[in-house]
Tab-separated table of C-alpha atoms in Angstrom:
chain	number	residue	atom	x	y	z
A	26	UNK	CA	139.949	102.005	139.227
A	27	UNK	CA	139.599	99.787	142.283
A	28	UNK	CA	137.887	97.060	140.248
A	29	UNK	CA	140.829	97.011	137.849
A	30	UNK	CA	143.330	97.024	140.719
A	31	UNK	CA	141.484	94.154	142.396
A	32	UNK	CA	141.202	92.061	139.206
A	33	UNK	CA	144.803	92.497	138.121
A	34	UNK	CA	146.724	92.750	141.381
A	35	UNK	CA	145.009	92.344	144.734
A	36	UNK	CA	143.236	89.069	143.974
A	37	UNK	CA	146.616	87.583	142.996
A	38	UNK	CA	148.021	88.330	146.463
A	39	UNK	CA	147.025	86.073	149.371
A	40	UNK	CA	144.112	87.607	151.266
A	41	UNK	CA	145.819	88.450	154.561
A	42	UNK	CA	148.911	90.163	153.080
A	43	UNK	CA	146.590	92.055	150.706
A	44	UNK	CA	144.546	93.207	153.695
A	45	UNK	CA	147.648	94.426	155.544
A	46	UNK	CA	148.881	96.293	152.470
A	47	UNK	CA	145.493	97.889	151.748
A	48	UNK	CA	144.970	98.928	155.365
A	49	UNK	CA	148.473	100.362	155.474
A	50	UNK	CA	147.715	102.464	152.393
A	51	UNK	CA	144.449	103.668	153.924
A	52	UNK	CA	146.203	104.758	157.119
A	53	UNK	CA	148.964	106.491	155.168
A	54	UNK	CA	146.632	108.237	152.725
A	55	UNK	CA	143.680	109.162	154.938
A	56	UNK	CA	145.231	109.301	158.404
A	57	UNK	CA	147.812	112.090	158.725
A	58	UNK	CA	147.218	115.729	157.884
A	59	UNK	CA	146.925	117.216	155.319
A	60	UNK	CA	146.060	114.082	153.319
A	61	UNK	CA	143.416	112.940	155.761
A	62	UNK	CA	141.470	116.173	155.524
A	63	UNK	CA	141.663	115.966	151.752
A	64	UNK	CA	140.177	112.457	151.869
A	65	UNK	CA	137.424	113.689	154.169
A	66	UNK	CA	136.673	116.507	151.712
A	67	UNK	CA	136.515	114.032	148.831
A	68	UNK	CA	134.133	111.792	150.780
A	69	UNK	CA	132.004	114.818	151.624
A	70	UNK	CA	129.552	115.396	154.424
A	71	UNK	CA	126.875	112.697	154.635
A	72	UNK	CA	123.375	113.699	153.574
A	73	UNK	CA	121.502	115.046	156.639
A	74	UNK	CA	118.721	112.495	156.082
A	75	UNK	CA	121.205	109.792	157.138
A	76	UNK	CA	122.001	111.268	160.547
A	77	UNK	CA	120.451	109.582	163.569
A	78	UNK	CA	120.778	109.358	167.318
A	79	UNK	CA	121.073	105.748	168.451
A	80	UNK	CA	121.787	104.663	172.031
A	81	UNK	CA	122.406	108.321	172.844
A	82	UNK	CA	125.173	108.554	170.211
A	83	UNK	CA	125.098	110.880	167.201
A	84	UNK	CA	125.811	108.801	164.090
A	85	UNK	CA	126.476	110.909	160.961
A	86	UNK	CA	125.515	107.967	158.729
A	87	UNK	CA	124.288	104.403	159.336
A	88	UNK	CA	126.864	102.253	157.538
A	89	UNK	CA	129.784	101.356	159.775
A	90	UNK	CA	132.814	99.147	159.333
A	91	UNK	CA	132.348	95.830	161.121
A	92	UNK	CA	134.780	94.381	163.628
A	93	UNK	CA	137.575	92.314	162.101
A	94	UNK	CA	139.044	94.878	159.725
A	95	UNK	CA	140.790	97.118	162.274
A	96	UNK	CA	141.549	94.647	165.031
A	97	UNK	CA	143.976	96.877	166.932
A	98	UNK	CA	142.411	100.328	166.684
A	99	UNK	CA	145.101	101.611	164.337
A	100	UNK	CA	143.049	103.496	161.760
A	101	UNK	CA	139.571	104.470	162.936
A	102	UNK	CA	139.926	108.107	161.913
A	103	UNK	CA	141.291	107.213	158.477
A	104	UNK	CA	138.466	104.725	157.910
A	105	UNK	CA	135.844	107.261	158.966
A	106	UNK	CA	137.310	109.698	156.447
A	107	UNK	CA	136.537	107.180	153.702
A	108	UNK	CA	132.862	107.666	154.504
A	109	UNK	CA	131.987	105.154	157.220
A	110	UNK	CA	129.552	106.494	159.784
A	111	UNK	CA	131.321	104.602	162.559
A	112	UNK	CA	134.051	102.016	163.040
A	113	UNK	CA	133.896	98.955	165.286
A	114	UNK	CA	137.390	97.825	166.202
A	115	UNK	CA	138.476	94.426	167.430
A	116	UNK	CA	137.873	91.759	168.346
A	117	UNK	CA	140.194	92.701	171.226
A	118	UNK	CA	141.167	90.226	173.946
A	119	UNK	CA	142.544	90.916	177.405
A	120	UNK	CA	145.817	89.183	176.539
A	121	UNK	CA	147.865	89.750	173.376
A	122	UNK	CA	147.677	86.741	171.069
A	123	UNK	CA	148.943	85.834	167.581
A	124	UNK	CA	145.775	84.096	166.444
A	125	UNK	CA	145.580	80.874	164.482
A	126	UNK	CA	148.300	79.570	162.148
A	127	UNK	CA	148.471	81.048	158.652
A	128	UNK	CA	146.980	80.930	156.076
A	129	UNK	CA	143.738	81.876	157.817
A	130	UNK	CA	141.933	84.304	155.494
A	131	UNK	CA	140.619	83.262	152.075
A	132	UNK	CA	138.569	84.801	149.281
A	133	UNK	CA	135.608	83.102	147.621
A	134	UNK	CA	135.193	85.496	144.648
A	135	UNK	CA	132.472	83.419	142.989
A	136	UNK	CA	130.364	83.967	146.123
A	137	UNK	CA	131.570	87.493	146.934
A	138	UNK	CA	132.550	86.006	150.274
A	139	UNK	CA	135.468	85.467	152.600
A	140	UNK	CA	136.404	82.590	154.879
A	141	UNK	CA	138.397	83.416	157.987
A	142	UNK	CA	139.745	81.548	160.954
A	143	UNK	CA	141.862	84.412	162.275
A	144	UNK	CA	141.442	83.473	165.924
A	145	UNK	CA	141.261	86.960	167.451
A	146	UNK	CA	144.827	87.976	166.541
A	147	UNK	CA	145.429	91.310	168.294
A	148	UNK	CA	147.908	93.177	170.467
A	149	UNK	CA	145.799	92.963	173.610
A	150	UNK	CA	143.505	95.307	175.500
A	151	UNK	CA	146.240	97.346	177.140
A	152	UNK	CA	147.940	98.244	173.850
A	153	UNK	CA	144.641	98.976	172.105
A	154	UNK	CA	143.503	101.152	175.018
A	155	UNK	CA	146.671	103.236	174.643
A	156	UNK	CA	145.888	103.819	170.947
A	157	UNK	CA	142.303	104.785	171.674
A	158	UNK	CA	143.457	107.128	174.438
A	159	UNK	CA	145.736	108.858	171.926
A	160	UNK	CA	142.874	109.091	169.434
A	161	UNK	CA	140.664	110.716	172.063
A	162	UNK	CA	143.377	113.208	172.900
A	163	UNK	CA	144.328	114.097	169.340
A	164	UNK	CA	143.150	117.306	167.709
A	165	UNK	CA	140.684	117.234	164.853
A	166	UNK	CA	137.527	115.297	164.150
A	167	UNK	CA	136.878	112.115	166.131
A	168	UNK	CA	135.347	108.976	164.685
A	169	UNK	CA	132.491	107.163	166.397
A	170	UNK	CA	134.193	104.020	167.700
A	171	UNK	CA	132.695	100.783	168.957
A	172	UNK	CA	134.956	98.285	170.720
A	173	UNK	CA	134.332	94.569	170.279
A	174	UNK	CA	135.814	92.310	172.981
A	175	UNK	CA	136.293	88.544	173.069
A	176	UNK	CA	137.786	85.800	175.190
A	177	UNK	CA	141.530	85.226	175.214
A	178	UNK	CA	142.281	81.759	173.881
A	179	UNK	CA	144.512	81.037	176.892
A	180	UNK	CA	141.711	81.845	179.356
A	181	UNK	CA	140.172	78.700	180.829
A	182	UNK	CA	136.357	78.455	180.944
A	183	UNK	CA	136.295	79.423	184.612
A	184	UNK	CA	138.445	82.475	183.800
A	185	UNK	CA	136.269	83.714	180.925
A	186	UNK	CA	134.256	86.286	182.862
A	187	UNK	CA	137.354	87.776	184.491
A	188	UNK	CA	139.005	87.882	181.056
A	189	UNK	CA	136.144	89.874	179.509
A	190	UNK	CA	135.948	92.108	182.578
A	191	UNK	CA	139.641	92.986	182.247
A	192	UNK	CA	139.114	94.061	178.635
A	193	UNK	CA	136.092	96.137	179.615
A	194	UNK	CA	138.039	97.859	182.403
A	195	UNK	CA	140.787	98.916	180.019
A	196	UNK	CA	138.753	99.782	176.917
A	197	UNK	CA	135.352	101.098	177.982
A	198	UNK	CA	136.651	104.571	178.943
A	199	UNK	CA	137.654	105.146	175.305
A	200	UNK	CA	134.685	103.518	173.536
A	201	UNK	CA	131.462	105.073	172.285
A	202	UNK	CA	129.852	101.655	172.688
A	203	UNK	CA	131.007	98.133	173.616
A	204	UNK	CA	130.170	94.754	172.082
A	205	UNK	CA	130.642	91.373	173.772
A	206	UNK	CA	131.542	88.834	171.090
A	207	UNK	CA	130.559	85.269	171.957
A	208	UNK	CA	129.844	84.176	168.393
A	209	UNK	CA	133.109	83.770	166.501
A	210	UNK	CA	133.603	80.169	165.316
A	211	UNK	CA	137.385	80.462	165.526
A	212	UNK	CA	138.025	80.389	169.296
A	213	UNK	CA	137.439	76.933	170.809
A	214	UNK	CA	134.379	76.843	173.047
A	215	UNK	CA	133.424	80.477	172.464
A	216	UNK	CA	130.073	79.806	170.804
A	217	UNK	CA	129.058	77.663	173.782
A	218	UNK	CA	128.919	80.954	175.689
A	219	UNK	CA	125.849	81.965	173.661
A	220	UNK	CA	123.827	79.680	175.939
A	221	UNK	CA	121.789	82.023	178.085
A	222	UNK	CA	122.761	80.275	181.320
A	223	UNK	CA	126.414	81.088	180.572
A	224	UNK	CA	125.862	84.415	178.829
A	225	UNK	CA	123.719	86.080	181.507
A	226	UNK	CA	126.383	86.227	184.271
A	227	UNK	CA	129.049	87.241	181.750
A	228	UNK	CA	127.050	90.174	180.415
A	229	UNK	CA	125.956	91.212	183.885
A	230	UNK	CA	129.582	91.428	185.058
A	231	UNK	CA	130.734	93.304	181.960
A	232	UNK	CA	127.803	95.685	182.305
A	233	UNK	CA	128.631	96.351	185.977
A	234	UNK	CA	132.290	96.913	185.081
A	235	UNK	CA	131.446	99.478	182.384
A	236	UNK	CA	129.213	101.365	184.776
A	237	UNK	CA	131.969	101.361	187.398
A	238	UNK	CA	134.817	102.573	185.182
A	239	UNK	CA	132.630	105.003	183.204
A	240	UNK	CA	130.648	106.451	186.101
A	241	UNK	CA	130.388	109.892	184.491
A	242	UNK	CA	129.526	108.774	180.961
A	243	UNK	CA	127.126	106.255	179.486
A	244	UNK	CA	128.760	103.575	177.331
A	245	UNK	CA	126.127	101.329	175.697
A	246	UNK	CA	126.643	97.558	175.773
A	247	UNK	CA	125.545	95.126	173.048
A	248	UNK	CA	126.011	91.396	172.479
A	249	UNK	CA	126.995	89.884	169.122
A	250	UNK	CA	125.330	86.661	168.004
A	251	UNK	CA	125.649	84.304	165.063
A	252	UNK	CA	123.177	83.496	162.312
A	253	UNK	CA	123.757	79.827	163.171
A	254	UNK	CA	121.606	80.090	166.306
A	255	UNK	CA	118.245	78.317	166.260
A	256	UNK	CA	115.200	80.594	166.321
A	257	UNK	CA	114.371	79.729	169.923
A	258	UNK	CA	117.937	80.577	170.964
A	259	UNK	CA	117.699	83.966	169.226
A	260	UNK	CA	114.504	84.577	171.194
A	261	UNK	CA	116.219	83.556	174.423
A	262	UNK	CA	119.131	85.955	173.840
A	263	UNK	CA	116.701	88.762	172.974
A	264	UNK	CA	114.710	88.140	176.151
A	265	UNK	CA	117.861	88.057	178.261
A	266	UNK	CA	119.210	91.263	176.693
A	267	UNK	CA	115.937	92.995	177.511
A	268	UNK	CA	115.920	91.604	181.049
A	269	UNK	CA	119.473	92.776	181.748
A	270	UNK	CA	118.850	96.198	180.248
A	271	UNK	CA	121.448	95.863	177.506
A	272	UNK	CA	121.372	98.432	174.737
A	273	UNK	CA	121.174	96.105	171.788
A	274	UNK	CA	122.217	93.134	169.689
A	275	UNK	CA	124.731	92.951	166.839
A	276	UNK	CA	123.501	90.382	164.334
A	277	UNK	CA	125.229	88.487	162.904
A	278	UNK	CA	128.723	87.034	163.001
A	279	UNK	CA	130.145	84.712	160.353
A	280	UNK	CA	128.566	81.329	159.657
A	281	UNK	CA	130.115	77.870	159.651
A	282	UNK	CA	127.517	76.755	157.094
A	283	UNK	CA	128.598	76.114	153.511
A	284	UNK	CA	125.025	75.744	152.239
A	285	UNK	CA	124.338	77.461	148.938
A	286	UNK	CA	127.943	78.343	148.086
A	287	UNK	CA	128.794	78.134	144.388
A	288	UNK	CA	132.529	77.849	145.029
A	289	UNK	CA	133.745	74.400	144.002
A	290	UNK	CA	133.646	71.837	146.832
A	291	UNK	CA	137.294	71.004	146.103
A	292	UNK	CA	138.323	74.581	146.893
A	293	UNK	CA	136.225	74.656	150.059
A	294	UNK	CA	137.826	71.419	151.197
A	295	UNK	CA	141.309	72.840	150.576
A	296	UNK	CA	140.462	75.961	152.593
A	297	UNK	CA	139.069	73.978	155.520
A	298	UNK	CA	137.199	75.339	158.504
A	299	UNK	CA	136.398	78.956	159.325
A	300	UNK	CA	133.557	81.444	159.264
A	301	UNK	CA	131.981	82.614	156.012
A	302	UNK	CA	131.143	86.303	155.565
A	303	UNK	CA	129.737	88.261	152.647
A	304	UNK	CA	126.907	87.645	150.204
A	305	UNK	CA	125.904	84.169	151.518
A	306	UNK	CA	124.799	85.865	154.753
A	307	UNK	CA	122.390	88.235	153.008
A	308	UNK	CA	119.166	86.251	153.409
A	309	UNK	CA	119.983	84.714	156.824
A	310	UNK	CA	121.106	88.097	158.164
A	311	UNK	CA	117.847	89.748	157.128
A	312	UNK	CA	115.840	86.909	158.663
A	313	UNK	CA	117.597	87.311	162.016
A	314	UNK	CA	116.909	91.056	162.049
A	315	UNK	CA	113.215	90.395	161.458
A	316	UNK	CA	113.176	87.797	164.234
A	317	UNK	CA	114.904	90.135	166.660
A	318	UNK	CA	112.647	93.053	165.780
A	319	UNK	CA	109.568	90.967	166.500
A	320	UNK	CA	110.949	89.683	169.798
A	321	UNK	CA	112.461	92.947	171.012
A	322	UNK	CA	109.439	94.991	169.909
A	323	UNK	CA	111.719	97.924	169.129
A	324	UNK	CA	112.951	98.192	172.728
A	325	UNK	CA	116.644	97.584	171.972
A	326	UNK	CA	118.949	98.623	169.146
A	327	UNK	CA	119.751	96.162	166.366
A	328	UNK	CA	122.987	96.579	164.417
A	329	UNK	CA	122.816	94.368	161.328
A	330	UNK	CA	125.929	92.942	159.710
A	331	UNK	CA	126.489	90.198	157.167
A	332	UNK	CA	125.896	90.177	153.417
A	333	UNK	CA	125.400	93.917	152.976
A	334	UNK	CA	126.784	94.922	149.577
A	335	UNK	CA	124.433	97.618	148.276
A	336	UNK	CA	122.277	100.463	149.512
A	337	UNK	CA	119.261	98.248	148.816
A	338	UNK	CA	120.699	95.635	151.194
A	339	UNK	CA	121.233	98.257	153.881
A	340	UNK	CA	117.763	99.726	153.340
A	341	UNK	CA	116.136	96.288	153.664
A	342	UNK	CA	117.837	95.760	157.041
A	343	UNK	CA	116.773	99.220	158.236
A	344	UNK	CA	113.166	98.712	157.194
A	345	UNK	CA	113.245	95.300	158.892
A	346	UNK	CA	114.317	96.887	162.190
A	347	UNK	CA	118.047	97.646	162.208
A	348	UNK	CA	119.003	101.145	163.361
A	349	UNK	CA	122.543	100.757	162.017
A	350	UNK	CA	124.287	98.433	159.568
A	351	UNK	CA	127.857	97.266	159.117
A	352	UNK	CA	129.964	95.839	156.326
A	353	UNK	CA	133.389	94.271	155.906
A	354	UNK	CA	133.409	91.886	152.960
A	355	UNK	CA	131.558	94.411	150.791
A	356	UNK	CA	134.370	96.881	151.510
A	357	UNK	CA	136.979	94.313	150.474
A	358	UNK	CA	135.286	93.578	147.151
A	359	UNK	CA	133.942	97.049	146.335
A	360	UNK	CA	136.822	99.294	147.383
A	361	UNK	CA	137.463	102.533	149.196
A	362	UNK	CA	134.572	104.475	147.600
A	363	UNK	CA	132.032	101.853	148.682
A	364	UNK	CA	130.755	103.546	151.880
A	365	UNK	CA	130.228	106.869	150.078
A	366	UNK	CA	128.320	105.167	147.236
A	367	UNK	CA	126.128	103.188	149.633
A	368	UNK	CA	125.283	106.279	151.681
A	369	UNK	CA	124.512	108.400	148.619
A	370	UNK	CA	122.139	105.798	147.201
A	371	UNK	CA	120.582	105.100	150.608
A	372	UNK	CA	119.738	108.781	151.034
A	373	UNK	CA	117.998	108.690	147.658
A	374	UNK	CA	115.968	105.612	148.634
A	375	UNK	CA	114.867	107.199	151.910
A	376	UNK	CA	113.675	110.359	150.197
A	377	UNK	CA	111.907	108.454	147.436
A	378	UNK	CA	109.862	106.676	150.100
A	379	UNK	CA	109.002	109.938	151.816
A	380	UNK	CA	111.256	109.644	154.855
A	381	UNK	CA	112.833	112.865	156.087
A	382	UNK	CA	115.079	111.107	158.620
A	383	UNK	CA	116.658	107.665	158.837
A	384	UNK	CA	114.958	106.865	162.129
A	385	UNK	CA	111.546	107.078	160.481
A	386	UNK	CA	112.432	104.107	158.278
A	387	UNK	CA	113.668	101.819	161.082
A	388	UNK	CA	111.212	98.916	161.357
A	389	UNK	CA	108.910	100.408	158.714
A	390	UNK	CA	108.093	96.977	157.291
A	391	UNK	CA	106.871	95.781	160.694
A	392	UNK	CA	104.460	98.702	160.879
A	393	UNK	CA	102.833	98.074	157.503
């Protein structure tokens, strides 16, 4: 049904309005009672083999929705009811901002990919914190929520740390885990912050802030990197994350590379700049996980994102060393039943290989 809807309607609507309409339908159909509970019943309880404890958090299933879909924390519960094991909201900035001029989101159907230059459009940390506070206080099941924070575009370079710290102060009390995003290609100068000399003091301050405002609870902190980093820079970030005692790395963000795309060059030129997500990130994303696993030696959590379309994709990342995986573009192209299908097939793959729990498969390839 979704395939037919996508072919005949959604792909004819510009990508960003289609996203708003689809997300609105998800919130309306799977958010309020009694419809939400009906959706949860349809999705079913994840197979017990998929459950794992990562960073001290109980994840019912390993496939989560990546940051970028629910930027403002408006529908985490509804999205979880579709079958996602967790939802990462954001990227949220300390200050509200409209993002880059439209159009800024484009489909590349021949590549099963998207190009975006959204520019961290969101309603700001204070507004998002209020929504998350309401979610925490609401009755019923609660989704596992990660919060991804980035730099406000208006913040000058010497204000960047204070900007991230402000977001952490407001949002950490309502997050199951936090992610510092320094890898989006759509905020000027942001990727320069992946340099370890700049990143170390930023992460140290955010880490100290989380510990201060969440003194009675442990909120894990991860850093999100891009696949465009050189191998030695990936190693440097891994070493720094270990040194600082971070909880993990989210790998990877979108890529500015257009290598290997089958979409016509004329179309790519018309679209212009932005980060590519989806199938083109499959091989690079897996390579980064393997690199991180080798460098981290299993000491920190890896959440793998980028180019995951099938259960086989997810399983390859898990066996390479990822404890959790995320998708976004796969959800756009495959529809609302996608997380349930991936989890069902992943459970079958785990059992076929003799694993009785997901954690047993994490990094299995490195052990053979």
